[in-house]
Amino acid sequence: MMNHSYRLFQKVFVKAFFALTMLFTGLSVSAQDRQISGKVTDASDGSGLPGVSVQVKGTRKGVSTNVDGSYRIEAPSNATLVFSYVGYTSQEVAIGNKTVVDVTLSADVKSLEEVVVVGYGEQKKRDITGSVSALKPADFNPGVTPSVDQLMQGRAAGVQIVQNNGSPGAKTSVRIRGGTSITAGNDPLYVIDGVPLDNSATSPRSTNRGPGIDAGIPANEPTNPLNFLNPSDIASIDILKDASATAIYGARAANGVVLITTKKGAKGKGRVTYDGYYGVSNLRKRLPLLNADEWKSISRANGGVAGGNANVDLQDEIFRTGMLQNHSVGVSGGTESTNYFVSVGYTGQEGIVKGGNMERLSARVNLQQRALNNKLLIDFGMTGSRERQKQVPASGNSGDFRGGILAGMFKWNPSIPLINPDGSYNQLSASNPNPVALINLVDDRMTIDRILANISAEYEIIEGLKAKVFLAGNSSVGTRESYYSRDLLNYAPFGGVATLGKTNFSSWQVDYTLSYNKKIGDNQNLSLLGGFSYQNFDNRLSGTTVRNFLNDVLRTNKLESGSDFTVPPYSDRSLREIQSFFGRANYDIAGKYLLTATIRRDGASVFGTNNKYGIFPSFSVGWRISDEDFMKNQTTFSNLKLRAGWGQVGNANIPPYSSLTTVVADPNRSAIIGNEFKPGVGLTRASNPDLQWESTSSLNIGLDYGMFNNRVQGSVEFFNRITNNLLYTIPVPQPAPFTNQLANVGSMKNTGVELEITTNNVNKGTFTWKTQLNFTALRNEVTKIQDGANFLVFAKGVGAGASNAPVQILAPGYPVGTYILTPITGYGPEVAGAKSPTYGSKDAIALFESGESVAFGSGLPTWYGGLNNSFTFGNFDMSLFLQFSGGNKILNNTFYEFTRLDNITKNAYGAVKPLYNDPQTKFNADFLESGNFLRIGNLTLGYNVPAKALGKVVQSARIYVTGQNLHVFTKYRGYDPAINTPLDGDNGTSGLSLDYLAYPLPRNITFGVSIGF
Amino acid sequence: MKKHVIKVSLATLSLFVATACTDLEEKTFSEATADKFFTNAASFEAALVPAYASLRPYVWNYWNLSEHTSDELQGPTRGGDWGDGGQWVRLNSHELLPNEGLINDLWNDLFTGVSRANNAIETFKVAPDAVKEKALFVAEARAVRAFYYYLLCDTFGNVPIVTVAQADPKNPPAQNTRAEVAKFIEDELKAVLPNLLDKAPYGRFDKGVANSILAKLYLNSQAWTGTARWADAVSAADAVINSGRYSLATNYFDNFKLQNEGSPEIILAAAFSSTRDLGFPNQNLYMRTLHYNQIPASPWNGFTTIAEIYDGFETGDPRRSVMWEGQQYLPLSWPAAATSGTKVKDRPGNDLIFTKNCPITGADERQGIRVPKYQPDIAAPGGQGENDFVIFRLADIMLVKAEALVRNNNATAALPVVNAVRSRAGLRALTSINIDGIYKERTAELFWEGVRRQDQIRFGKFTEAWTNKAASNARVNLFPIPTNQIASNPKLKQNPGY
C-alpha cells in the first residue's frame, strides 16, 4: 500500500514537474546509442552500492544504480562514464567497446582532507587541533533563513541561536559555548571573507525622544547586523569555538569567531543556478484570551463594569498570514587563470503581526585572477545590498503602562469594538491603546544600504613563501523615517511626530601577511604565518524630529511642513581603531603529532592609556591515534584523534570614549537662567586609564572519531572557560562627574561538554538514512562581582507597579540570570477561580541579604542541541530537524501583567486565562516556567528531477516543500519558549529568558525550486 | 638570491607596517577634552551652567524622599500600579534601606551637583581674563556647592567635604561629621556673600539665596548639630526680608501657576520648560497625583495626602483649595477643583470621587485626596510642566524668622510676621503664637513643597505615628549611607542605627 501510494505520488510529482520545466526548456530528445550495463560494488565488502550516479561525461545524461547496485545506460562508443557517490572516490571509465562495465568504489579517505577556514588562512580538517565546527551548504537549515546566522541554528554543537523575537529582520542572539560577558556583548565575531564586522546594529536608533515625546510607543527592535548578506551566496560557515582556534583574532575572540566564506567560481563552463521559494508565515499558537462573554461574567461577578456588546477576537485582529518569497540567481565559472561568481538575490518577508515587513535586494561579485605564472593571485569580492524594513511597534517595553500592539491586544476589553460606527478607531485612553490603530497609524520605515568590498593580492616570492596585502572597506548608510499620526490618541497633543534619523557607519581595514610552508626531512611539515592588521570603525549618526503637522500627508518627506521644532536635533560621531600583530606556527610529524601555536598583540583606541595593548597566546596539540602502528590491525576505528588546547582571548566591546574624561554640552547640563536657555558644558565621566578588554582563558580537550569505515563519526569535547576583568559599570566615589564608571571587575566560569555524532544508518538500495546529532551541556557560574556588593541586579521585571522590581541577579556562586523572586507562603481562597498567593513579611532581596539561598533557577539554558534525520528514497529526499533546549526557567512577564483579575475589575482591561489574583503584584514562582522544549524546527520533503527528465538546458532541478517551526513540545504557556525580551537591569544588563510581549516566532511553510543550468 | 628576495620582501612589509601604525590615542569627535574645548569666553561661561542644571533633580529625588517619609504625602499601591518594588510603601513606613535605589539616587544627585560646582571653580581658575565675570562665577559656584552640602547635611549628615570635581577612586575622600559639614556651609557662604550680586538674574544665586540657606542652616542647627543658633537664623532671615528685593505675591497660588517666574516672592527656583528638552526629571508634580482621566497627558494617579493633614486646616483656609476631594469634573479648573461640568469617570467607569480615606496598599483608583499644588500644564504633552519649581520663597523665610523668634522666647516679635503670611492667604490675624502655631502655619503654607521632612524632624514629630504609619526609630532622622557608596568608598561609615 505504501509502495503504491509512493509510486502514485512520484508519478504525479514527475508529471507536474515536467509540465513546469517544459515551459522553460522544451523536452529533450535523446539520440539512440549503445546500451551499457553493469554493477557498482563497495570495495570494502563487495556489496552492491545503490544510488550511485552514473553519468556520461560531458553530457547531462545520467542514471542511478538500483538497490543491488546495477545500472543500465545508453552511451555513444567514445563515451566515458563517471561513477560518483557521496563519501566515495569517483571513478571514470572509458567504455571503449565494452557493453558491461562493472566498477568498484572505495570510501573516500579524502573526505578527511576537507579544508577549514581558520583565520588568515586555511587548514586541512585532519590537521586541526582546536575546536572548529565546519558547515557546508548541505548542513544549512533549509527554508526561510533571511540572515546567515539562521543557516546554522541548531546545526553545530556548542552554538546556540535564539531568535529574540519573530519580527522580520530582528536580531538573533548567537552564543558559542554560553556567554562570557555580562555587559560587553556575547555575540561572536563575524568575519566575512576576511573582514571582521562590527556587531553594533547598523540601523538608525529610535529617535522618539524630546520633551514629552515618549508617548508610550516602544522603541523598535534592533535589527540583525548580518541582514545584508544573502544566505544563498554562502559557501561555508566555520565556527571557531575554543581559544586555541580563536586566539588569532585576539581581543575580539572571546565569544568565538564565525568565519563566513562566500561562493567562488570554479574552472569550467559557466553555470547558472536559480533558487527560489514562495511561502506563508503564520502564528503557530494562540493564547487563551478571555472572550467577551467570559469577560463580562467575571467582571459582573467581581464588582466590575458591564462592558460593551461586541465580541472582538483580538488575535484575529492583530495577526495575519504573511507572504514569503525569495529568489536568487547565481552565475559562476572560470578558466585556468580566472574565475568568477556573480549573484543577485531578493528576499521578501511579511511579519505575522499586521503591517510589518522586510525586503532585501543584494548582489555579490567574487573574482579571482591568477597571473605571473600563477605566482600572483588577485582576489576581489564585493557585496552591495539594500535592506528595507517596515517595523510595527509590536512588542516592546514599557512598564509605562501604555505599550505597543501586543500590550494593546492583551489589554483590550473584548466586549468593546475596536472601530467606531463612523469608521474611526475607538481609542479608549492613553493607557489603553487601540492595537489596530497602532498598526495603521504608526509608519516606521528603515532603509539600510551597505557595501562590503575586499581585494587582496598574494604573491609567491619563492616556493612556500607568500606575501599578501588585503584591503577591505565597509560602508553602511541607514535612514529611518518614522511618523506617528496625529490621529493616534497619544500623539494628538503633538499634532503628529515625524522623525528622520540617519546612520553612516564606515570601516576600512588593511592586513599584511607573510606565510611560509616548508617540508622538513621526510615527514615533518612546518608552516608559519605572521601579519599586521589595522581596522577602524567610523560611526556617525544624526536625527531630527518635527512635530505638529497639518495632516498626515507630508511627514518626513517635508519636515519643514510641520510647525513645532522644539525637539533638539542630535548627532554623534566616534572612531574606533584596532591595530594588531599576529603570528601562527603549525608543525606536524607525519601528520600524526600536530602542534599549533598562535599569538596576537591587539591594541584598541578604546582601551585606557595604561592598557593600550593586550597579548593573546594559544597552544594546541593533536595526536592522530588511528595513524599509529598499533591501530593498524583493528577495523573499528577509521579515525581517532585526540586534541588539547589552551588559549587566552579578549572581548574589546567597549563603547567609545569610555576611558576618557571629556567635556560635552548637552540639554542635561544646560539650564534656564534669567528666563533664557543657557547651554552648559561639563565633564562627562570619571576617567579610567586602566580600562581594558575582558580576558577569557579557555581549555579544550577533544576527541574526533570515525568508526566502521566512518559510518559513525563525530567528536566529543570538554571545555572550561574562565573570564576575568568583566566590564561592568561600578559606582565611583562621589563627588564625580557621573555616578558610575565602566571598569574591569568580576569573573565567571563556563564549563561544558559537546557531542557531535553523524551516522549513516542505512546506505542500501534506493534508500539512505543519515542521522546527525549535536548536544551541548553547559554550566555557568559567576565567581566574582564588584567588591562590597552581595549581588548585582541583572534584570528588572516590568509592568504596572513593577518599576525597580529585580527579577534576576548576578551573585557569586550562582549562574548568570539567577532568579530572585518573592517566595509564596501559601494560597488564600480563590477569587473567581483565580489563585491568590500569600507572602511572608520579607521580600526576595531582603531574604537573600539575610543569607537565604536563591533556589529558583536561572534563565540560562544548561543543555541544548539539534537532531537531524535525512532520508533519500530514490529521487525523493526528506529531512526532519528537531531542535531542543532546556534547563532554564522563563519568567513569563507577559502573563504576570495580563492575567491579573484586578485588570478586569479595576481597569476594565482584557486578560489571558487562567486569571491570577495578587493585589500585592509580586514577581513570584507562579510566573516562572520551565524553558525545556523540543521544536520541530524543520521538515523538508524534496524531489530531485531525474536527469533523463531534464532537457538539454537544465542540468539539475529540485523541488521541495519546507515547514519551519511546525510544532513545539513544551509546557511553556506563552507564545514561544525560545525568546528573550531584554529587560533592563542595572548598568546595561538585560536578563535572560524573559518573555514580555515578545513578537511570536512564526510558522513558515514554503514551496521552493532549485535549478541548475 | 633567495635570501635577497626574503630581505626585500620583509623590508617592503615592514615599510607597510610602519606607515600604517598608529599610536591608538582615541580621537574625539562628539566629545572633547577640556584643554581642546575651552577656547573662548563663551565656552568658559558655560562651565557654570551644569551646576545650576543640578537643581532640577531636586524636584524628583529630594522632593520624593522628603515628602513620602513625611506625614503630608503617601504613595499608595493601586492594583498593580505604584508597587514599584515596594519602594513607596517602604518610605512611608520609614523602612529606610541602605540599598534603596531612591536613596542612592539622592546621594548621587547631590554629589553630582558638588562635582559640577567644583569643576566650574577649577575651570575658572584657568580661565583667561577675557572671562570678565570669573570672580563672580567662582563665588556663585561656591554658593551653589554650599547649597548641595546644605541638602546633604539635611539628608545624610555625615558626608565627605570635597572640593575637586572627581574624587580619586584609589584614595577616596574621608567622611566628615555633620557638624563639620554645617561649618563648611556656613564658612563658604559667609566667605562668598560679599562677592555675590545683590539680586542676580532669575535662577542664579545671589545674596538672597545665600542668606536663605544660612537662615535654614541656623534654624536646623539644634536638630542637626545640637547647637541652637536662633539669633543667627533671625538675622540671616532678616537679611533676606529686609533686602527689599522680595515681597509676598498678592495671590498665594501665583507661586505655583504655569508662569510663576513672575512671582516677587521667589528667592530661588529651578526653572523648567514645557518646550525645551532639559532631560529628566521634569516638572511633573501634577502628574504624580492626578487621575489618568483628568488631563490628556494621562497622569499617573499616584500620591495623596492623608486625612489629618486635610482636616488640620483652619476652616476657610483658601490654601487648601488645591487639595481635591469629591467628584471631579471636566474641564479642569485650578487651584480649586471644578465643581461642575462633565463628571470624570475612573477607568472601570465609576464616577471619579476622591475620598479622604486611602489605604497605603491596595487602594482603588478613586481613593485619596489629590494635591496638584503646581498648576497642571494641560497643554504640555507627556507631563512636562512649564511651572518652575520653587526652592526658596519669602513666606518660607518669614516663617523661619518667626519660628526662630518663638524658639528664642520672643513670640511677640514673631506674631506680626506670621500674621503677614496669614493675611496674604486671606486668614484672620492671630492674637498669639506659639511653637505649635508655627508648625501648623508651616503645614498650611508649605505643604507638598519638599520641606516637610526637615520640618517634622526639627519639631520632633518625624518618628511619631500617623495614618498608615507606625512610630519609628530615631535613626530615620538621617538617611542611611547607600550601600553602593560604601562599596566604592570604604572610608564611609554607616549612619548610627542602620
Short mmCIF file of C-alpha atoms in Angstrom, two decimals, chain B residues 103-364:
data_model
loop_
_atom_site.label_atom_id
_atom_site.label_comp_id
_atom_site.label_asym_id
_atom_site.label_seq_id
_atom_site.Cartn_x
_atom_site.Cartn_y
_atom_site.Cartn_z
CA ILE B 103 18.22 56.99 48.45
CA ASN B 104 21.30 56.14 46.41
CA ASP B 105 19.99 58.33 43.60
CA LEU B 106 19.61 61.23 46.01
CA TRP B 107 23.22 60.89 47.14
CA ASN B 108 24.33 60.83 43.52
CA ASP B 109 22.15 63.81 42.54
CA LEU B 110 23.58 65.96 45.28
CA PHE B 111 27.19 64.97 44.79
CA THR B 112 26.88 65.40 41.03
CA GLY B 113 25.92 68.98 41.88
CA VAL B 114 29.00 69.26 44.09
CA SER B 115 31.19 67.84 41.33
CA ARG B 116 29.79 70.24 38.77
CA ALA B 117 30.29 73.24 41.05
CA ASN B 118 33.85 72.10 41.79
CA ASN B 119 34.54 71.63 38.10
CA ALA B 120 33.31 75.16 37.43
CA ILE B 121 35.65 76.50 40.10
CA GLU B 122 38.59 74.53 38.67
CA THR B 123 37.75 75.70 35.16
CA PHE B 124 37.52 79.37 36.11
CA LYS B 125 40.89 79.12 37.83
CA VAL B 126 42.48 78.62 34.43
CA ALA B 127 40.16 80.98 32.58
CA PRO B 128 41.77 83.93 30.82
CA ASP B 129 40.94 87.46 31.87
CA ALA B 130 38.68 87.74 28.86
CA VAL B 131 36.18 85.88 31.02
CA LYS B 132 35.29 89.09 32.80
CA GLU B 133 32.94 87.72 35.42
CA LYS B 134 35.11 84.85 36.53
CA ALA B 135 35.46 86.08 40.12
CA LEU B 136 31.68 86.34 40.39
CA PHE B 137 31.27 82.91 38.81
CA VAL B 138 33.64 81.34 41.32
CA ALA B 139 31.69 82.95 44.17
CA GLU B 140 28.42 81.68 42.71
CA ALA B 141 29.82 78.19 42.19
CA ARG B 142 30.91 78.07 45.83
CA ALA B 143 27.45 79.21 46.93
CA VAL B 144 25.82 76.55 44.73
CA ARG B 145 28.16 73.95 46.22
CA ALA B 146 27.19 75.13 49.71
CA PHE B 147 23.55 74.62 48.76
CA TYR B 148 24.15 70.98 47.76
CA TYR B 149 26.07 70.47 51.00
CA TYR B 150 23.14 72.01 52.86
CA LEU B 151 20.88 69.33 51.35
CA LEU B 152 23.49 66.63 52.10
CA CYS B 153 23.70 67.86 55.68
CA ASP B 154 19.92 67.69 55.85
CA THR B 155 19.59 64.16 54.46
CA PHE B 156 22.76 62.13 55.09
CA GLY B 157 24.54 64.39 57.58
CA ASN B 158 27.93 62.76 57.70
CA VAL B 159 29.38 63.17 54.24
CA PRO B 160 32.82 63.89 52.83
CA ILE B 161 33.66 67.52 52.09
CA VAL B 162 35.38 67.53 48.72
CA THR B 163 36.49 70.47 46.63
CA VAL B 164 37.59 68.63 43.48
CA ALA B 165 35.35 67.58 40.62
CA GLN B 166 36.43 63.97 40.71
CA ALA B 167 37.35 62.09 43.85
CA ASP B 168 40.26 59.71 43.41
CA PRO B 169 38.85 56.16 43.28
CA LYS B 170 42.15 54.81 44.64
CA ASN B 171 42.16 57.22 47.54
CA PRO B 172 38.54 58.15 48.14
CA PRO B 173 37.70 61.10 50.38
CA ALA B 174 37.28 60.74 54.12
CA GLN B 175 33.95 61.28 55.81
CA ASN B 176 33.24 64.48 57.73
CA THR B 177 30.87 64.84 60.64
CA ARG B 178 27.56 66.60 60.25
CA ALA B 179 28.84 69.45 62.39
CA GLU B 180 31.88 69.83 60.12
CA VAL B 181 29.63 69.88 57.09
CA ALA B 182 27.44 72.55 58.69
CA LYS B 183 30.53 74.59 59.50
CA PHE B 184 31.78 74.26 55.93
CA ILE B 185 28.46 75.51 54.55
CA GLU B 186 28.45 78.49 56.90
CA ASP B 187 32.08 79.40 56.22
CA GLU B 188 31.72 79.13 52.49
CA LEU B 189 28.58 81.22 52.33
CA LYS B 190 29.99 83.88 54.59
CA ALA B 191 33.13 83.98 52.50
CA VAL B 192 31.38 84.46 49.20
CA LEU B 193 28.48 86.68 50.34
CA PRO B 194 30.31 89.95 49.70
CA ASN B 195 31.12 88.86 46.14
CA LEU B 196 27.60 87.76 45.20
CA LEU B 197 25.20 90.03 43.39
CA ASP B 198 22.52 91.75 45.44
CA LYS B 199 19.93 90.49 43.01
CA ALA B 200 21.02 88.14 40.29
CA PRO B 201 19.02 87.25 37.19
CA TYR B 202 16.21 84.80 37.98
CA GLY B 203 17.52 81.34 38.71
CA ARG B 204 21.04 82.37 39.77
CA PHE B 205 22.46 82.51 43.26
CA ASP B 206 22.72 85.92 44.89
CA LYS B 207 22.85 87.32 48.40
CA GLY B 208 19.17 86.47 48.95
CA VAL B 209 19.76 82.80 48.17
CA ALA B 210 22.90 82.61 50.29
CA ASN B 211 21.15 84.20 53.25
CA SER B 212 18.17 81.87 52.82
CA ILE B 213 20.48 78.85 53.03
CA LEU B 214 22.14 80.32 56.11
CA ALA B 215 18.77 81.03 57.73
CA LYS B 216 17.69 77.44 57.22
CA LEU B 217 21.04 76.10 58.35
CA TYR B 218 20.86 78.09 61.58
CA LEU B 219 17.23 77.17 62.15
CA ASN B 220 18.07 73.48 61.92
CA SER B 221 21.33 73.82 63.77
CA GLN B 222 19.99 72.48 67.03
CA ALA B 223 18.39 69.47 65.37
CA TRP B 224 21.45 68.76 63.25
CA THR B 225 24.38 69.61 65.50
CA GLY B 226 22.90 70.18 68.95
CA THR B 227 23.84 73.87 68.95
CA ALA B 228 20.95 76.31 68.87
CA ARG B 229 21.55 79.32 66.59
CA TRP B 230 18.16 81.06 66.80
CA ALA B 231 19.50 84.63 66.75
CA ASP B 232 21.68 83.84 63.72
CA ALA B 233 18.64 82.39 62.00
CA VAL B 234 16.72 85.59 62.64
CA SER B 235 19.46 87.82 61.32
CA ALA B 236 20.02 85.71 58.20
CA ALA B 237 16.27 85.69 57.53
CA ASP B 238 16.17 89.44 58.13
CA ALA B 239 18.92 89.90 55.58
CA VAL B 240 16.51 88.41 53.04
CA ILE B 241 13.32 90.00 54.29
CA ASN B 242 14.79 93.45 54.73
CA SER B 243 16.69 93.42 51.44
CA GLY B 244 13.62 94.98 49.85
CA ARG B 245 14.03 92.70 46.84
CA TYR B 246 11.22 90.29 47.62
CA SER B 247 7.58 90.67 48.54
CA LEU B 248 4.73 88.25 49.12
CA ALA B 249 2.77 87.58 45.95
CA THR B 250 -0.69 89.01 46.17
CA ASN B 251 -2.16 85.68 45.26
CA TYR B 252 -0.69 82.69 47.10
CA PHE B 253 -1.13 80.50 44.00
CA ASP B 254 0.88 82.83 41.79
CA ASN B 255 3.87 80.94 43.17
CA PHE B 256 2.67 77.71 41.58
CA LYS B 257 0.97 78.73 38.35
CA LEU B 258 2.43 77.92 34.96
CA GLN B 259 4.16 81.29 34.57
CA ASN B 260 5.22 81.52 38.20
CA GLU B 261 8.58 83.07 37.33
CA GLY B 262 6.95 86.50 37.71
CA SER B 263 6.19 85.99 41.39
CA PRO B 264 8.02 88.60 43.52
CA GLU B 265 8.18 86.10 46.32
CA ILE B 266 10.54 83.61 44.73
CA ILE B 267 14.11 83.70 46.03
CA LEU B 268 15.33 80.57 44.23
CA ALA B 269 13.62 78.32 41.73
CA ALA B 270 14.68 75.50 39.45
CA ALA B 271 13.45 76.64 36.05
CA PHE B 272 11.57 74.20 33.84
CA SER B 273 10.10 74.49 30.38
CA SER B 274 7.37 72.58 28.61
CA THR B 275 9.04 73.13 25.27
CA ARG B 276 12.75 72.74 25.97
CA ASP B 277 14.36 69.35 26.35
CA LEU B 278 16.20 69.53 29.66
CA GLY B 279 16.39 65.81 30.32
CA PHE B 280 14.89 64.04 33.31
CA PRO B 281 13.40 64.92 35.73
CA ASN B 282 10.61 67.11 34.52
CA GLN B 283 8.32 69.34 36.47
CA ASN B 284 5.67 66.66 36.68
CA LEU B 285 4.36 67.15 40.20
CA TYR B 286 0.75 67.24 39.00
CA MET B 287 1.30 64.03 37.04
CA ARG B 288 2.20 62.21 40.23
CA THR B 289 -1.13 62.90 41.88
CA LEU B 290 -3.96 63.41 39.37
CA HIS B 291 -6.07 60.59 37.95
CA TYR B 292 -5.40 59.14 34.47
CA ASN B 293 -8.54 60.65 33.02
CA GLN B 294 -8.18 64.18 34.31
CA ILE B 295 -5.89 65.64 31.66
CA PRO B 296 -4.88 64.46 28.19
CA ALA B 297 -1.33 63.62 29.21
CA SER B 298 -2.79 60.79 31.33
CA PRO B 299 -1.39 61.44 34.79
CA TRP B 300 -0.19 58.59 36.94
CA ASN B 301 -2.90 58.51 39.63
CA GLY B 302 -0.44 58.33 42.47
CA PHE B 303 0.24 60.34 45.55
CA THR B 304 -2.32 61.59 48.02
CA THR B 305 -2.37 63.40 51.30
CA ILE B 306 -3.87 61.89 54.45
CA ALA B 307 -6.99 62.80 56.41
CA GLU B 308 -5.32 64.53 59.35
CA ILE B 309 -3.43 66.92 57.11
CA TYR B 310 -6.58 67.72 55.16
CA ASP B 311 -8.64 68.13 58.32
CA GLY B 312 -5.92 70.10 60.07
CA PHE B 313 -6.53 73.24 58.03
CA GLU B 314 -8.40 76.12 59.54
CA THR B 315 -11.91 76.41 58.24
CA GLY B 316 -11.95 78.50 55.12
CA ASP B 317 -8.18 78.42 54.55
CA PRO B 318 -8.09 79.07 50.79
CA ARG B 319 -4.68 77.40 50.54
CA ARG B 320 -6.45 74.07 50.99
CA SER B 321 -8.49 74.57 47.84
CA VAL B 322 -5.74 72.82 45.88
CA MET B 323 -6.39 69.63 47.85
CA TRP B 324 -9.04 67.97 45.72
CA GLU B 325 -11.72 65.85 47.33
CA GLY B 326 -15.02 64.52 45.97
CA GLN B 327 -16.45 64.28 42.46
CA GLN B 328 -14.10 65.52 39.73
CA TYR B 329 -15.29 67.39 36.67
CA LEU B 330 -14.01 68.43 33.29
CA PRO B 331 -12.96 70.91 32.12
CA LEU B 332 -10.43 71.16 34.85
CA SER B 333 -10.05 74.31 36.88
CA TRP B 334 -7.27 75.27 39.28
CA PRO B 335 -6.43 75.87 42.10
CA ALA B 336 -9.86 74.78 43.32
CA ALA B 337 -11.21 71.70 41.57
CA ALA B 338 -14.03 72.26 39.08
CA THR B 339 -17.40 71.75 40.72
CA SER B 340 -19.49 71.44 37.60
CA GLY B 341 -19.14 70.19 34.06
CA THR B 342 -18.71 66.66 32.79
CA LYS B 343 -18.21 64.11 35.52
CA VAL B 344 -14.86 62.39 35.24
CA LYS B 345 -15.05 58.58 35.33
CA ASP B 346 -12.40 56.19 36.53
CA ARG B 347 -11.15 53.51 34.13
CA PRO B 348 -13.75 50.89 35.10
CA GLY B 349 -16.42 53.53 34.53
CA ASN B 350 -17.27 54.68 38.06
CA ASP B 351 -17.66 58.35 38.89
CA LEU B 352 -14.29 59.66 39.92
CA ILE B 353 -14.84 60.72 43.52
CA PHE B 354 -11.66 61.31 45.54
CA THR B 355 -12.15 60.10 49.10
CA LYS B 356 -10.36 61.23 52.21
CA ASN B 357 -9.50 57.76 53.41
CA CYS B 358 -6.98 55.77 51.47
CA PRO B 359 -5.04 52.66 52.48
CA ILE B 360 -1.32 52.51 51.74
CA THR B 361 -1.69 49.24 49.82
CA GLY B 362 -4.46 48.03 47.56
CA ALA B 363 -6.17 51.41 47.13
CA ASP B 364 -8.60 51.77 44.26
#
